[in-house]
GROMACS .gro file of C-alpha atoms in nm:
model
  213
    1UNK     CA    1   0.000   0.000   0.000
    2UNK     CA    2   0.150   0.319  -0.097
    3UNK     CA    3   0.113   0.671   0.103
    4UNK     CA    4  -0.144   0.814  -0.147
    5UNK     CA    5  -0.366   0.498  -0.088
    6UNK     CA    6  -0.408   0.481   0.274
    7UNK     CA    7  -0.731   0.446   0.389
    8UNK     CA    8  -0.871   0.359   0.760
    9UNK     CA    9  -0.839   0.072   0.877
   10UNK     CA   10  -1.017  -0.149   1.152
   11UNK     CA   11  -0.857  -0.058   1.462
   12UNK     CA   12  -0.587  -0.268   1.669
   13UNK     CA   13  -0.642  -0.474   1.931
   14UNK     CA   14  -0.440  -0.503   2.247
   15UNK     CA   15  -0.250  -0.795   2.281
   16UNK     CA   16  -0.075  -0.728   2.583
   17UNK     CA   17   0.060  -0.466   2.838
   18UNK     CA   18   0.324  -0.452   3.076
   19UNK     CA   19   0.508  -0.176   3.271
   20UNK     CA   20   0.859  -0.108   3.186
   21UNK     CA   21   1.112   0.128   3.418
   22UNK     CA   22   1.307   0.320   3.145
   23UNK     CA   23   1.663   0.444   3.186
   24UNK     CA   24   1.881   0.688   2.950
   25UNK     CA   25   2.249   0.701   2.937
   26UNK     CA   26   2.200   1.074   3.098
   27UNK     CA   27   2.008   0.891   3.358
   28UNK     CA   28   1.678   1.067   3.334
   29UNK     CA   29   1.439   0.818   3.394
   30UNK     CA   30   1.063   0.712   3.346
   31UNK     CA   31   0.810   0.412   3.375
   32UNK     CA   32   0.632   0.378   3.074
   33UNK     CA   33   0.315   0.109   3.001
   34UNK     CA   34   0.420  -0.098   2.676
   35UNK     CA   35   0.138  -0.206   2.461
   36UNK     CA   36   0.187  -0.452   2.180
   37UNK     CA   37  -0.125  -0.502   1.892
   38UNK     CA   38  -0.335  -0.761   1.716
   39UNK     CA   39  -0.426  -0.716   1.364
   40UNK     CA   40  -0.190  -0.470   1.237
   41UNK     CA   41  -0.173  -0.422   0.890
   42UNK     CA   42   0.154  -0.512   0.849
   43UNK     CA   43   0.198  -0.742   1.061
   44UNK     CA   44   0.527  -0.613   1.175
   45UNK     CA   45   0.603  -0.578   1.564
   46UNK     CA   46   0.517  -0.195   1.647
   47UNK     CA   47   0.484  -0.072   1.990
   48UNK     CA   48   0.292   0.202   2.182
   49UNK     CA   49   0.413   0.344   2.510
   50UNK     CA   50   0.247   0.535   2.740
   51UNK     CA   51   0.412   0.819   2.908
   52UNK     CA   52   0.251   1.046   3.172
   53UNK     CA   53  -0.070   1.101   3.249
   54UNK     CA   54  -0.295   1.245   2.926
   55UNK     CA   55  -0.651   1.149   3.095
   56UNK     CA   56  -0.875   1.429   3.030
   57UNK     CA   57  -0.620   1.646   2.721
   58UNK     CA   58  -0.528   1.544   2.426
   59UNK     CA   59  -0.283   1.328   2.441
   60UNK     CA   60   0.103   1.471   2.297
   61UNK     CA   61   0.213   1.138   2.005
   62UNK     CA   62   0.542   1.100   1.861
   63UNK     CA   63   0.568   0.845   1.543
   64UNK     CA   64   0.938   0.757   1.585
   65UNK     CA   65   1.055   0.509   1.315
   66UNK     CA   66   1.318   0.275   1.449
   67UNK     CA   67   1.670   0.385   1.417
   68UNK     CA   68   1.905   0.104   1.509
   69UNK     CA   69   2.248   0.319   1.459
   70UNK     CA   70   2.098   0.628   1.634
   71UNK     CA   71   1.873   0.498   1.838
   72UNK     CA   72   2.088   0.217   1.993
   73UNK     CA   73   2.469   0.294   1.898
   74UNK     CA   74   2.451   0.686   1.917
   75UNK     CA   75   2.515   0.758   1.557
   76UNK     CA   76   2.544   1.092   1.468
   77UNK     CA   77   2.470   1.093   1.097
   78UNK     CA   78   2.101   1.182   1.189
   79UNK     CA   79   1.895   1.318   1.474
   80UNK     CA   80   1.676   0.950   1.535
   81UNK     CA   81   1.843   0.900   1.927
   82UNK     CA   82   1.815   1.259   2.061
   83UNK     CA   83   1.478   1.269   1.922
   84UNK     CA   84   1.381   0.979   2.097
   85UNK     CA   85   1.521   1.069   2.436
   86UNK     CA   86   1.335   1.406   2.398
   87UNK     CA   87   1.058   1.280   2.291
   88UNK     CA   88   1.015   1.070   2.586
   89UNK     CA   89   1.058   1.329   2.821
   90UNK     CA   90   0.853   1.601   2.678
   91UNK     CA   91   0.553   1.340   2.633
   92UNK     CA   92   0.604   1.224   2.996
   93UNK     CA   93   0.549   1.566   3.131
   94UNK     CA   94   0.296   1.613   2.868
   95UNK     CA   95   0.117   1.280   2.911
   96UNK     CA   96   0.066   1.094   2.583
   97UNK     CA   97   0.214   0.831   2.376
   98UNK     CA   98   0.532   0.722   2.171
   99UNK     CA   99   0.445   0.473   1.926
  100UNK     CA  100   0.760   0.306   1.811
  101UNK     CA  101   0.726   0.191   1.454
  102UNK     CA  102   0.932  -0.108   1.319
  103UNK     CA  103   1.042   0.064   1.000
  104UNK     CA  104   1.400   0.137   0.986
  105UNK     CA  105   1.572   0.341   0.719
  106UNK     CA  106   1.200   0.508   0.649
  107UNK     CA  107   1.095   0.172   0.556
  108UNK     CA  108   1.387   0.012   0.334
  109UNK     CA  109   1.543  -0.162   0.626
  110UNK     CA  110   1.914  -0.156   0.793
  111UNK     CA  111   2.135  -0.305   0.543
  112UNK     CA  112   1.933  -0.108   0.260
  113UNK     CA  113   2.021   0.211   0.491
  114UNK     CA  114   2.389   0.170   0.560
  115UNK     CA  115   2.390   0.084   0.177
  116UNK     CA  116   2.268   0.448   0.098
  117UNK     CA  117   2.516   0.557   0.391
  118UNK     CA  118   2.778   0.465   0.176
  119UNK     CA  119   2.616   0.674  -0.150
  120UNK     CA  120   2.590   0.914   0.071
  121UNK     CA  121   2.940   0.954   0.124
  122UNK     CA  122   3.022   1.028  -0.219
  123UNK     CA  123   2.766   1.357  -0.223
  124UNK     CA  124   2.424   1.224  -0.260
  125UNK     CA  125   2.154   1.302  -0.018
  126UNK     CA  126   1.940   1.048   0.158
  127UNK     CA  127   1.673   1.107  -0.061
  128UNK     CA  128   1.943   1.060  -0.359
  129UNK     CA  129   2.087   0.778  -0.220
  130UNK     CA  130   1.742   0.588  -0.145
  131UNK     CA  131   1.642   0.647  -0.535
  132UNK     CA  132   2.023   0.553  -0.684
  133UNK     CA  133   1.942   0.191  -0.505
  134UNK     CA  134   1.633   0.161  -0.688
  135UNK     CA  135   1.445   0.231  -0.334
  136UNK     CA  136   1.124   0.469  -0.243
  137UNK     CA  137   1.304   0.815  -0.096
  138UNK     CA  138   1.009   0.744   0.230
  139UNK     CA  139   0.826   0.415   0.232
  140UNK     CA  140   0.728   0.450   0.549
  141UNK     CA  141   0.311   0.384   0.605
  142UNK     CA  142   0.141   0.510   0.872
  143UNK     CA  143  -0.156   0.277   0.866
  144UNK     CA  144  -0.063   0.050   1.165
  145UNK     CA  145  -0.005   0.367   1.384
  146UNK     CA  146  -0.319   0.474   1.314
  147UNK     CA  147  -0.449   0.178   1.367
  148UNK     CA  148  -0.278   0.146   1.724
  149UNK     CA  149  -0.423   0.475   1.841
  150UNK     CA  150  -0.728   0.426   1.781
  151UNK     CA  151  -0.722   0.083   1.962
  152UNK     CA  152  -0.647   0.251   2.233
  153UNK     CA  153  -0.889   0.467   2.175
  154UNK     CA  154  -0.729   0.796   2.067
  155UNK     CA  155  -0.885   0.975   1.795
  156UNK     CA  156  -0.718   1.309   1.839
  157UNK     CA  157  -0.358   1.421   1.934
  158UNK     CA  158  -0.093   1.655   1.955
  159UNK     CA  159   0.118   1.550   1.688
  160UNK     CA  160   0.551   1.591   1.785
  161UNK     CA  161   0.717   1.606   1.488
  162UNK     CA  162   0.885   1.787   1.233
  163UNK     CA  163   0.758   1.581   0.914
  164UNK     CA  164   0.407   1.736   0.735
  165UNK     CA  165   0.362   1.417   0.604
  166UNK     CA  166   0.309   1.216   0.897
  167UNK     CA  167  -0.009   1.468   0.991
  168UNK     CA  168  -0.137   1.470   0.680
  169UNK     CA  169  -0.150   1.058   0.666
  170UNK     CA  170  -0.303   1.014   1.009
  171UNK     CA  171  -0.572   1.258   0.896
  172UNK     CA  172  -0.644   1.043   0.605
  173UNK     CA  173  -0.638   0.775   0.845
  174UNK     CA  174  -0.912   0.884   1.076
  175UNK     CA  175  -0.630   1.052   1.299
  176UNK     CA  176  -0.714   1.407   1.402
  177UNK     CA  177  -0.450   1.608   1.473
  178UNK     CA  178  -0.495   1.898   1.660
  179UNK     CA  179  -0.170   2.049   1.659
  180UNK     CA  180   0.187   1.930   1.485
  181UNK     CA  181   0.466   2.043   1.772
  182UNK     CA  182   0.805   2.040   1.606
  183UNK     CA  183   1.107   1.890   1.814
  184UNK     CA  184   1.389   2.027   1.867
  185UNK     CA  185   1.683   2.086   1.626
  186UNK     CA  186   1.963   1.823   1.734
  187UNK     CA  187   2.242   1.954   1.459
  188UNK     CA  188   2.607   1.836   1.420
  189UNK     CA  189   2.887   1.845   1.178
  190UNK     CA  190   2.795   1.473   1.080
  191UNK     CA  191   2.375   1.509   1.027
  192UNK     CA  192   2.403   1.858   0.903
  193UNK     CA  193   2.359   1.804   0.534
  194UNK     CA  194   2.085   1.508   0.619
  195UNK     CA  195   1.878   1.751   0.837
  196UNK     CA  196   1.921   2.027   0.519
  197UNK     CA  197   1.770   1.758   0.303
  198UNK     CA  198   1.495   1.693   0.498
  199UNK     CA  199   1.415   2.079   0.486
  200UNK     CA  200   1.438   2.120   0.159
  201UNK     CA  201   1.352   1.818   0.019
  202UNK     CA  202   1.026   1.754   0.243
  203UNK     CA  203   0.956   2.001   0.411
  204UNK     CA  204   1.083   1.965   0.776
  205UNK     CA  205   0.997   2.241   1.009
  206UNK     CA  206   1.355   2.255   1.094
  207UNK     CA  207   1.489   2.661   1.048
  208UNK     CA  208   1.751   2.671   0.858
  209UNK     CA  209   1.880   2.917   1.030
  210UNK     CA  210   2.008   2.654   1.256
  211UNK     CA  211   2.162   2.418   0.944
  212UNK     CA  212   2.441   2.656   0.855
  213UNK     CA  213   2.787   2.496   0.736
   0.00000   0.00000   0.00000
């Protein structure tokens, strides 16, 4: 299913839920509730954590596609792990949920994305580098977080995020979203010409200002 054909989708299921004390290497920590899903519609392993308390607002959402090299190893050829550490705090005051999507590399995998790494080290972009392999510049679908919201029963949110186009799927997915709050801008001398791409390639609400060098 491509982005311009999403359409809504039964909601999720819970399958289970479980409370999980979360740590960061800075050592701010947090307990979140982990929810995993029945009948996604790609079957893949997303998950949904609860953060806070969001009973009686709208609750603040992050989408965060998984990031194995920044998440988990600290790589600093994009912004994926300080987004995700931020992210969890800011929706923790907030109250609200960080639904953790299985779709690394926007959606062409790891070995696809070191693959464009390497194009990417002889001048193309990432969206460049993602077409030169024959691969969608985003393939990422936002169908099965849709679909885990509104199992648990979310219909409108605070959207955190810098990307237009994850608003304007969830709204085609029965996904209101109130508000789109960008994060912050986590810059260095090895993401800068990534987070420039995503500016002027997609659209990021990222300044510019901030992307100079």
């Amino acid at each position: 299913m491509t982005q311009t054909e999403t359409q809504q989708q039964p909601p999720a299921t819970v399958r289970s839920r479980v409370r999980i004390p979360l740590t960061f290497p800075d050592g701010f920590r947090v307990e979140a509730e982990v929810f995993t899903f029945h009948g996604l519609a790609d079957g893949a392993e997303h998950l949904a954590l609860a953060l806070g308390d969001a009973r009686g607002g709208t609750p603040l959402v992050r989408l965060h596609s998984e990031c194995l090299t920044g998440d988990v190893f600290g790589s600093d050829r994009c912004d994926c792990g300080p987004q995700l550490r931020e992210s969890v705090e800011l929706i923790a005051r907030a109250g609200g949920y960080l639904v953790y999507l299985r779709q690394e590399g926007r959606g062409i995998g790891l070995y696809n994305k070191l693959d464009a790494y390497a194009l990417q080290d002889t001048g193309l972009d990432t969206y460049q580098a993602n077409t030169a392999l024959g691969l969608p510049e985003d393939g990422r679908d936002y169908t099965a977080a849709a679909q885990m919201l509104a199992g648990l029963g979310i219909t409108t949110v605070t959207l955190l995020s810098n990307n237009p186009d994850k608003a304007e799927q969830l709204a085609r997915l029965g996904i209101e979203v109130a508000e789109r709050v960008p994060t912050g801008v986590h810059v260095s001398a090895s993401n800068i010409h990534y987070l420039r791409a995503k500016v002027e390639h997609t659209g990021h609400s990222i300044p510019l200002a901030r992307l100079v060098g």
